[in-house]
CSV table of C-alpha atoms in Angstrom, one decimal:
chain,number,residue,atom,x,y,z
A,1,MET,CA,26.7,-193.3,186.2
A,2,LYS,CA,24.8,-195.7,188.0
A,3,ASN,CA,21.4,-196.0,187.6
A,4,LYS,CA,18.1,-196.1,189.5
A,5,PRO,CA,16.6,-198.8,190.9
A,6,ALA,CA,13.6,-199.9,189.4
A,7,TYR,CA,11.6,-200.6,193.0
A,8,ALA,CA,14.0,-197.9,194.9
A,9,LEU,CA,12.4,-198.5,197.9
A,10,GLY,CA,12.0,-194.5,198.9
A,11,SER,CA,12.9,-195.3,203.0
A,12,VAL,CA,15.8,-196.7,202.3
A,13,ASP,CA,17.1,-193.7,200.2
A,14,ASN,CA,15.7,-191.4,202.4
A,15,VAL,CA,18.1,-192.3,205.1
A,16,LEU,CA,21.5,-193.1,202.2
A,17,LEU,CA,20.5,-188.6,201.3
A,18,LEU,CA,20.3,-188.0,205.9
A,19,LEU,CA,23.7,-189.7,206.0
A,20,HIS,CA,25.1,-187.6,202.4
A,21,MET,CA,23.7,-184.9,204.7
A,22,LEU,CA,25.2,-184.9,207.5
A,23,ARG,CA,28.4,-185.8,205.8
A,24,ASP,CA,28.6,-183.0,203.8
A,25,GLN,CA,26.5,-180.5,205.9
A,26,GLY,CA,27.8,-181.0,209.5
A,27,ARG,CA,24.8,-180.2,211.5
A,28,LEU,CA,21.5,-181.2,210.4
A,29,LYS,CA,17.9,-180.2,212.6
A,30,VAL,CA,14.7,-181.9,211.4
A,31,THR,CA,13.0,-178.9,209.8
A,32,ASP,CA,15.5,-178.3,207.2
A,33,ALA,CA,15.8,-182.7,206.3
A,34,ALA,CA,11.6,-182.7,206.1
A,35,LYS,CA,12.0,-180.2,203.9
A,36,GLU,CA,14.8,-181.3,201.8
A,37,LEU,CA,14.2,-185.0,201.7
A,38,GLY,CA,10.2,-183.3,201.0
A,39,ILE,CA,8.7,-185.6,203.6
A,40,ALA,CA,7.2,-185.0,207.1
A,41,ARG,CA,8.4,-184.0,209.9
A,42,SER,CA,7.8,-186.7,212.1
A,43,THR,CA,9.3,-189.1,209.5
A,44,ALA,CA,12.0,-187.2,209.7
A,45,HIS,CA,12.5,-186.9,213.2
A,46,ARG,CA,11.8,-191.2,213.3
A,47,LEU,CA,15.0,-192.0,210.4
A,48,LEU,CA,17.3,-189.0,212.2
A,49,ALA,CA,16.4,-191.4,215.7
A,50,MET,CA,17.3,-194.6,214.4
A,51,LEU,CA,20.5,-192.9,212.7
A,52,VAL,CA,21.0,-192.1,215.8
A,53,TYR,CA,20.5,-195.6,217.8
A,54,ARG,CA,23.0,-196.8,215.1
A,55,ASP,CA,25.7,-194.6,216.0
A,56,PHE,CA,25.7,-193.2,212.5
A,57,ALA,CA,24.5,-189.5,213.7
A,58,VAL,CA,24.2,-187.9,217.6
A,59,GLN,CA,21.8,-185.1,219.1
A,60,ASP,CA,23.1,-181.8,220.1
A,61,GLU,CA,21.5,-180.1,223.6
A,62,ASN,CA,19.8,-178.3,221.5
A,63,HIS,CA,18.3,-181.0,219.1
A,64,THR,CA,20.8,-180.4,216.2
A,65,TYR,CA,22.0,-184.2,214.8
A,66,LEU,CA,25.4,-184.2,214.0
A,67,PRO,CA,27.7,-186.8,212.6
A,68,GLY,CA,28.4,-189.9,214.8
A,69,PRO,CA,30.7,-192.5,215.3
A,70,PHE,CA,30.3,-193.8,212.0
A,71,LEU,CA,30.5,-190.6,210.7
A,72,SER,CA,33.2,-188.6,212.1
A,73,SER,CA,36.0,-189.5,209.5
A,74,ALA,CA,33.9,-186.7,207.5
A,75,GLY,CA,35.0,-184.5,210.1
A,76,GLY,CA,38.4,-184.3,208.2
A,77,VAL,CA,37.2,-183.4,205.4
A,78,GLY,CA,36.0,-180.4,206.7
A,79,GLY,CA,32.5,-180.6,207.4
A,80,SER,CA,30.8,-177.6,208.8
A,81,ALA,CA,32.5,-175.5,205.7
A,82,LEU,CA,31.5,-177.5,203.5
A,83,ARG,CA,27.4,-176.7,205.0
A,84,ARG,CA,28.7,-172.8,204.7
A,85,LEU,CA,30.0,-173.3,201.6
A,86,ARG,CA,26.7,-175.1,200.0
A,87,GLU,CA,24.3,-172.5,202.2
A,88,VAL,CA,25.9,-169.8,200.0
A,89,ALA,CA,26.2,-171.9,196.8
A,90,GLN,CA,22.5,-173.3,196.8
A,91,PRO,CA,20.5,-169.8,196.0
A,92,HIS,CA,22.7,-169.0,193.2
A,93,MET,CA,22.3,-172.4,191.7
A,94,GLU,CA,18.3,-172.3,192.3
A,95,ALA,CA,19.0,-168.7,190.3
A,96,LEU,CA,21.3,-170.6,187.7
A,97,CYS,CA,18.5,-173.2,187.1
A,98,GLY,CA,15.7,-170.9,186.7
A,99,ARG,CA,17.6,-169.3,184.1
A,100,VAL,CA,19.0,-172.0,182.4
A,101,HIS,CA,16.0,-174.7,182.9
A,102,GLU,CA,18.3,-177.0,183.2
A,103,THR,CA,20.0,-178.9,186.0
A,104,VAL,CA,23.1,-177.4,188.2
A,105,ASN,CA,25.8,-179.3,190.4
A,106,LEU,CA,27.8,-177.9,192.6
A,107,MET,CA,30.9,-180.6,193.9
A,108,ILE,CA,34.4,-180.8,195.4
A,109,ARG,CA,37.2,-182.9,194.6
A,110,VAL,CA,38.1,-185.4,197.0
A,111,GLY,CA,41.8,-187.3,195.1
A,112,ALA,CA,40.9,-189.0,191.8
A,113,GLU,CA,36.9,-188.3,192.2
A,114,VAL,CA,34.5,-185.4,192.1
A,115,ARG,CA,31.9,-185.6,195.3
A,116,PHE,CA,28.4,-183.9,194.8
A,117,LEU,CA,27.5,-182.0,197.5
A,118,SER,CA,24.2,-180.1,196.3
A,119,SER,CA,21.9,-179.6,193.4
A,120,ALA,CA,18.4,-177.2,192.3
A,121,GLU,CA,16.8,-179.6,189.6
A,122,SER,CA,15.9,-178.9,186.3
A,123,PRO,CA,12.0,-178.2,186.1
A,124,GLN,CA,11.4,-179.7,182.7
A,125,ILE,CA,10.0,-183.3,182.0
A,126,LEU,CA,13.1,-184.1,180.3
A,127,HIS,CA,16.4,-183.4,182.9
A,128,VAL,CA,19.2,-185.0,184.6
A,129,GLY,CA,17.9,-185.3,188.5
A,130,ASP,CA,19.2,-184.4,191.3
A,131,ARG,CA,22.9,-185.3,191.7
A,132,ARG,CA,23.7,-185.6,195.8
A,133,GLY,CA,25.6,-187.8,197.1
A,134,SER,CA,26.5,-189.3,193.3
A,135,ILE,CA,31.0,-189.3,193.6
A,136,LEU,CA,32.3,-190.1,189.5
A,137,PRO,CA,35.3,-189.8,188.2
A,138,ALA,CA,37.2,-186.2,188.2
A,139,HIS,CA,38.8,-186.4,185.2
A,140,ARG,CA,35.3,-187.4,183.1
A,141,ALA,CA,33.0,-185.2,184.9
A,142,SER,CA,33.1,-181.2,184.0
A,143,GLY,CA,33.4,-180.2,187.2
A,144,GLY,CA,36.5,-182.8,188.2
A,145,LYS,CA,37.9,-181.3,184.6
A,146,ALA,CA,38.1,-177.4,186.2
A,147,LEU,CA,39.2,-178.6,189.2
A,148,LEU,CA,42.1,-180.9,187.6
A,149,ALA,CA,42.5,-177.7,185.6
A,150,VAL,CA,44.1,-175.8,188.6
A,151,LEU,CA,46.5,-177.9,189.6
A,152,PRO,CA,49.9,-177.7,188.3
A,153,ALA,CA,51.0,-180.3,185.8
A,154,ASP,CA,53.8,-183.0,187.3
A,155,ARG,CA,51.0,-183.5,190.3
A,156,LEU,CA,48.2,-184.7,187.7
A,157,GLY,CA,50.3,-188.3,187.4
A,158,GLU,CA,49.9,-188.1,191.0
A,159,VAL,CA,46.4,-186.8,191.9
A,160,CYS,CA,44.7,-189.8,188.1
A,161,PRO,CA,47.6,-192.6,189.7
A,162,ASP,CA,45.3,-195.4,187.7
A,163,LEU,CA,45.5,-193.3,184.5
A,164,THR,CA,48.0,-194.7,181.6
A,165,GLU,CA,50.0,-193.1,179.8
A,166,ALA,CA,48.4,-192.5,177.2
A,167,GLU,CA,44.7,-191.2,178.9
A,168,LEU,CA,46.9,-188.9,181.2
A,169,ALA,CA,48.7,-187.0,178.1
A,170,ARG,CA,45.4,-186.9,176.3
A,171,LEU,CA,44.1,-185.6,179.7
A,172,THR,CA,46.6,-183.3,180.3
A,173,ARG,CA,46.3,-181.6,176.2
A,174,GLU,CA,42.2,-181.3,177.1
A,175,LEU,CA,42.6,-179.8,181.0
A,176,ASP,CA,45.3,-177.1,178.7
A,177,GLU,CA,42.0,-176.4,176.7
A,178,VAL,CA,40.4,-175.9,180.2
A,179,ARG,CA,42.7,-173.1,180.8
A,180,ALA,CA,42.2,-171.6,177.6
A,181,ARG,CA,39.0,-171.3,178.3
A,182,GLY,CA,37.6,-170.8,181.0
A,183,TYR,CA,35.2,-174.0,181.7
A,184,ALA,CA,35.0,-177.7,181.1
A,185,LEU,CA,33.2,-179.5,179.2
A,186,ASN,CA,31.6,-183.9,180.2
A,187,VAL,CA,29.9,-185.1,176.3
A,188,GLU,CA,28.2,-188.0,177.8
A,189,GLU,CA,31.9,-189.4,179.1
A,190,THR,CA,30.3,-190.1,182.8
A,191,GLU,CA,26.7,-191.7,181.4
A,192,GLN,CA,25.1,-191.8,177.9
A,193,GLY,CA,22.6,-189.0,176.8
A,194,VAL,CA,23.7,-186.4,179.2
A,195,SER,CA,26.7,-183.3,179.0
A,196,ALA,CA,27.7,-181.2,180.7
A,197,VAL,CA,29.5,-178.2,181.3
A,198,GLY,CA,31.7,-176.9,184.2
A,199,ALA,CA,33.7,-174.0,186.2
A,200,ALA,CA,35.7,-173.8,188.9
A,201,VAL,CA,34.1,-171.7,192.4
A,202,ARG,CA,37.5,-170.4,194.1
A,203,ASP,CA,37.8,-168.8,198.1
A,204,GLY,CA,38.6,-165.4,199.3
A,205,ARG,CA,42.4,-166.6,198.4
A,206,GLY,CA,42.0,-167.8,195.3
A,207,ALA,CA,41.6,-171.5,196.2
A,208,ALA,CA,40.1,-173.9,194.9
A,209,VAL,CA,37.2,-175.2,196.5
A,210,ALA,CA,34.6,-176.1,194.7
A,211,ALA,CA,33.2,-176.2,191.1
A,212,LEU,CA,29.9,-175.9,189.5
A,213,SER,CA,28.1,-177.7,186.7
A,214,ILE,CA,25.2,-177.0,184.6
A,215,ALA,CA,23.8,-180.4,183.3
A,216,VAL,CA,21.7,-181.2,180.3
A,217,PRO,CA,20.0,-183.9,177.9
A,218,SER,CA,22.8,-184.6,175.4
A,219,ALA,CA,20.0,-183.7,173.2
A,220,ARG,CA,20.1,-180.1,174.5
A,221,PHE,CA,23.1,-179.9,174.4
A,222,GLY,CA,24.1,-178.9,170.4
A,223,PRO,CA,27.6,-176.4,170.0
A,224,ASP,CA,25.0,-173.7,169.4
A,225,ARG,CA,24.3,-173.6,173.1
A,226,VAL,CA,27.5,-173.9,174.8
A,227,GLY,CA,28.3,-171.2,174.4
A,228,ALA,CA,25.3,-169.8,176.4
A,229,PHE,CA,25.8,-172.2,179.0
A,230,ALA,CA,28.8,-171.1,180.1
A,231,ARG,CA,28.5,-167.3,180.3
A,232,ASP,CA,25.5,-168.0,182.6
A,233,LEU,CA,28.1,-170.5,183.8
A,234,HIS,CA,30.6,-168.3,184.4
A,235,ARG,CA,27.8,-165.5,185.9
A,236,THR,CA,26.7,-167.8,188.8
A,237,VAL,CA,30.8,-168.8,190.0
A,238,LEU,CA,31.7,-165.0,190.0
A,239,ASP,CA,28.4,-164.1,192.0
A,240,VAL,CA,29.1,-167.3,194.5
A,241,GLU,CA,33.0,-166.3,194.2
A,242,ARG,CA,31.9,-162.7,196.3
A,243,ASP,CA,29.9,-163.8,198.5
A,244,LEU,CA,32.5,-166.9,199.5
A,245,ALA,CA,34.8,-163.8,200.2
A,246,GLY,CA,32.8,-162.8,203.4
A,247,VAL,CA,32.7,-166.2,204.4
A,248,PRO,CA,35.3,-166.9,207.3
A,249,ASP,CA,37.2,-170.2,207.4
A,250,LEU,CA,36.1,-172.0,204.9
């Protein structure tokens, strides 16, 4: 996991987050952007106007911002479907975060990687930060492992072609364990001091479309707490899946 620069530029970070939001949600209103970034509406409007000027966004007749020519390839990922997925999952993620007091993440798998779509950030002083827009190797992230575990075993090498034979064998054994217990673990595999438990989320047709994870500072991720995290996560996955069953064309 990359560390945030010591002298991060807030305005640049907000622009990059807007790009992530346009890519993943497909459409964006100024008020929604301002609320999500915690900035003034006028500031959000100016940032979006610059994205329009540079062809990263376009504005429709309802003054809604859509991905522009430079982001047009994101449409193939299913921008509107990702937006609906996020809208359905977010309230349940917030509720889970409120119960466990740890950061909850929503992600999808894109090839051998997972892309984080949304986070519900823990209120604790020591916590895992917002992961929106982050990309991690699927075979290391807990949600990525949960999504790899639903694949046929003979596809694993095709999806993760860069793994050595030994790494692939080790991952195959681990995914067998994931299937048996119903959740995946990441114990400091992507970032020192950070651990997570993840599980796949299925749509109304039974296809695994995303994963949810609870990310925890390793100091609070003892063996006595993993089971409780997994049970709370499973409850939330069921709630999200129930609501997704009523969403057409996800």
